[in-house]
Tab-separated table of C-alpha atoms in Angstrom:
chain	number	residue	atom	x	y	z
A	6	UNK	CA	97.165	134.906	93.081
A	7	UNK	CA	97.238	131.308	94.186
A	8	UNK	CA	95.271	129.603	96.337
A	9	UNK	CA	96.416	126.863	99.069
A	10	UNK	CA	93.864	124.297	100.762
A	11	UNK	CA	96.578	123.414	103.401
A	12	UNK	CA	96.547	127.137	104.638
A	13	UNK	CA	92.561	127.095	104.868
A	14	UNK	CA	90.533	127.558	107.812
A	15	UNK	CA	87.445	124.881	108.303
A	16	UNK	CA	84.539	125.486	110.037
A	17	UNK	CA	83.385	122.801	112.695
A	18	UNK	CA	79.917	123.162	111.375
A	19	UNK	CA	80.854	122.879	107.374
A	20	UNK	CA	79.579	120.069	105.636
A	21	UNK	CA	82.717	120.289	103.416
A	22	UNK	CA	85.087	118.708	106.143
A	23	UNK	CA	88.672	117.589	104.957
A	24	UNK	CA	88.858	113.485	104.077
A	25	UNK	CA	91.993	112.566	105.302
A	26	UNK	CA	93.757	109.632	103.447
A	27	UNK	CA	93.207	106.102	104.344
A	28	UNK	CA	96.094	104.213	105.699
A	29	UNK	CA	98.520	101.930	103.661
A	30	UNK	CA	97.756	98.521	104.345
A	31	UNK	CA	101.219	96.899	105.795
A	32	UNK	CA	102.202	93.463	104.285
A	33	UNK	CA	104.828	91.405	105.773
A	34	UNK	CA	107.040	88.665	104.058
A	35	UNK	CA	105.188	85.247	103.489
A	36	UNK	CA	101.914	86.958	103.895
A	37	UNK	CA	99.090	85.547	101.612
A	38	UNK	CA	97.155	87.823	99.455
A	39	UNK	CA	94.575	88.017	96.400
A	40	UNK	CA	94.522	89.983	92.971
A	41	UNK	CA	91.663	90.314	91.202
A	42	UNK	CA	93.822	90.098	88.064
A	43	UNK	CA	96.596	87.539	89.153
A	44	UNK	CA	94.638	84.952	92.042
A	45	UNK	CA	96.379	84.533	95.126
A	46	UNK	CA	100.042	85.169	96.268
A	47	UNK	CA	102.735	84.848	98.638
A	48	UNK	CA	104.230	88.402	99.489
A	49	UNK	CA	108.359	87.241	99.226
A	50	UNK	CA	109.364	90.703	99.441
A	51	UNK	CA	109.139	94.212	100.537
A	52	UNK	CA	109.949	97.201	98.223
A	53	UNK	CA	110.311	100.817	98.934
A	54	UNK	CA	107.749	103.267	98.499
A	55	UNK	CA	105.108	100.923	99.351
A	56	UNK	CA	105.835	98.534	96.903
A	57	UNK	CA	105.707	94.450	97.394
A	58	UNK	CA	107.319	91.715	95.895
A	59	UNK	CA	104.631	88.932	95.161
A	60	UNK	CA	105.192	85.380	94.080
A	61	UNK	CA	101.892	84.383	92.255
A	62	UNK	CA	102.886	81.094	90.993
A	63	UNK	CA	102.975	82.008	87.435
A	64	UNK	CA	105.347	85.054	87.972
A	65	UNK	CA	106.505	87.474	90.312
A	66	UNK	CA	104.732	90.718	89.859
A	67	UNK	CA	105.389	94.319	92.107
A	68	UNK	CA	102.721	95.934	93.347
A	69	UNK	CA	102.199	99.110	94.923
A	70	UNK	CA	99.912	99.643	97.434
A	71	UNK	CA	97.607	101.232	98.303
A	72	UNK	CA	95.566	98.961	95.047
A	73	UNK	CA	91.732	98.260	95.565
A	74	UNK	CA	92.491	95.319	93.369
A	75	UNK	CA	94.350	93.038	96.599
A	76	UNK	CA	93.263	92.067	99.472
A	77	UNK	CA	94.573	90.177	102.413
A	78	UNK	CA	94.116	86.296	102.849
């Protein structure tokens, strides 16, 4: 017998309430950015499945978001 969280009933009053999944942050091209790894950046492209091209001076790296390691300049 399996058992399916989708298919589960919550109470109002639970403490156990579902977390529901923070949103992707949305880059655009020529947006700046930080790594905590690589410094800052130039977004120079957009990749599928949340993925972004990223000029960083020293290379071009692809990252996939969501990553707790960029943030937005």
């Amino acid at each position: 017998m399996t058992s399916s969280t989708t298919n589960r009933r919550v109470l109002p009053s639970s403490p156990f309430q579902p977390v529901a999944p923070e949103p992707v942050e949305q880059f655009s091209v020529n947006d700046l950015l930080t790594h905590d790894r690589h410094g800052v950046g130039r977004v120079i492209g957009l990749g599928t499945h949340n993925k972004v091209h990223v000029d960083f001076g020293a290379g071009i790296q692809t990252i996939t978001l969501p990553n707790a390691k960029v943030t937005r300049l």
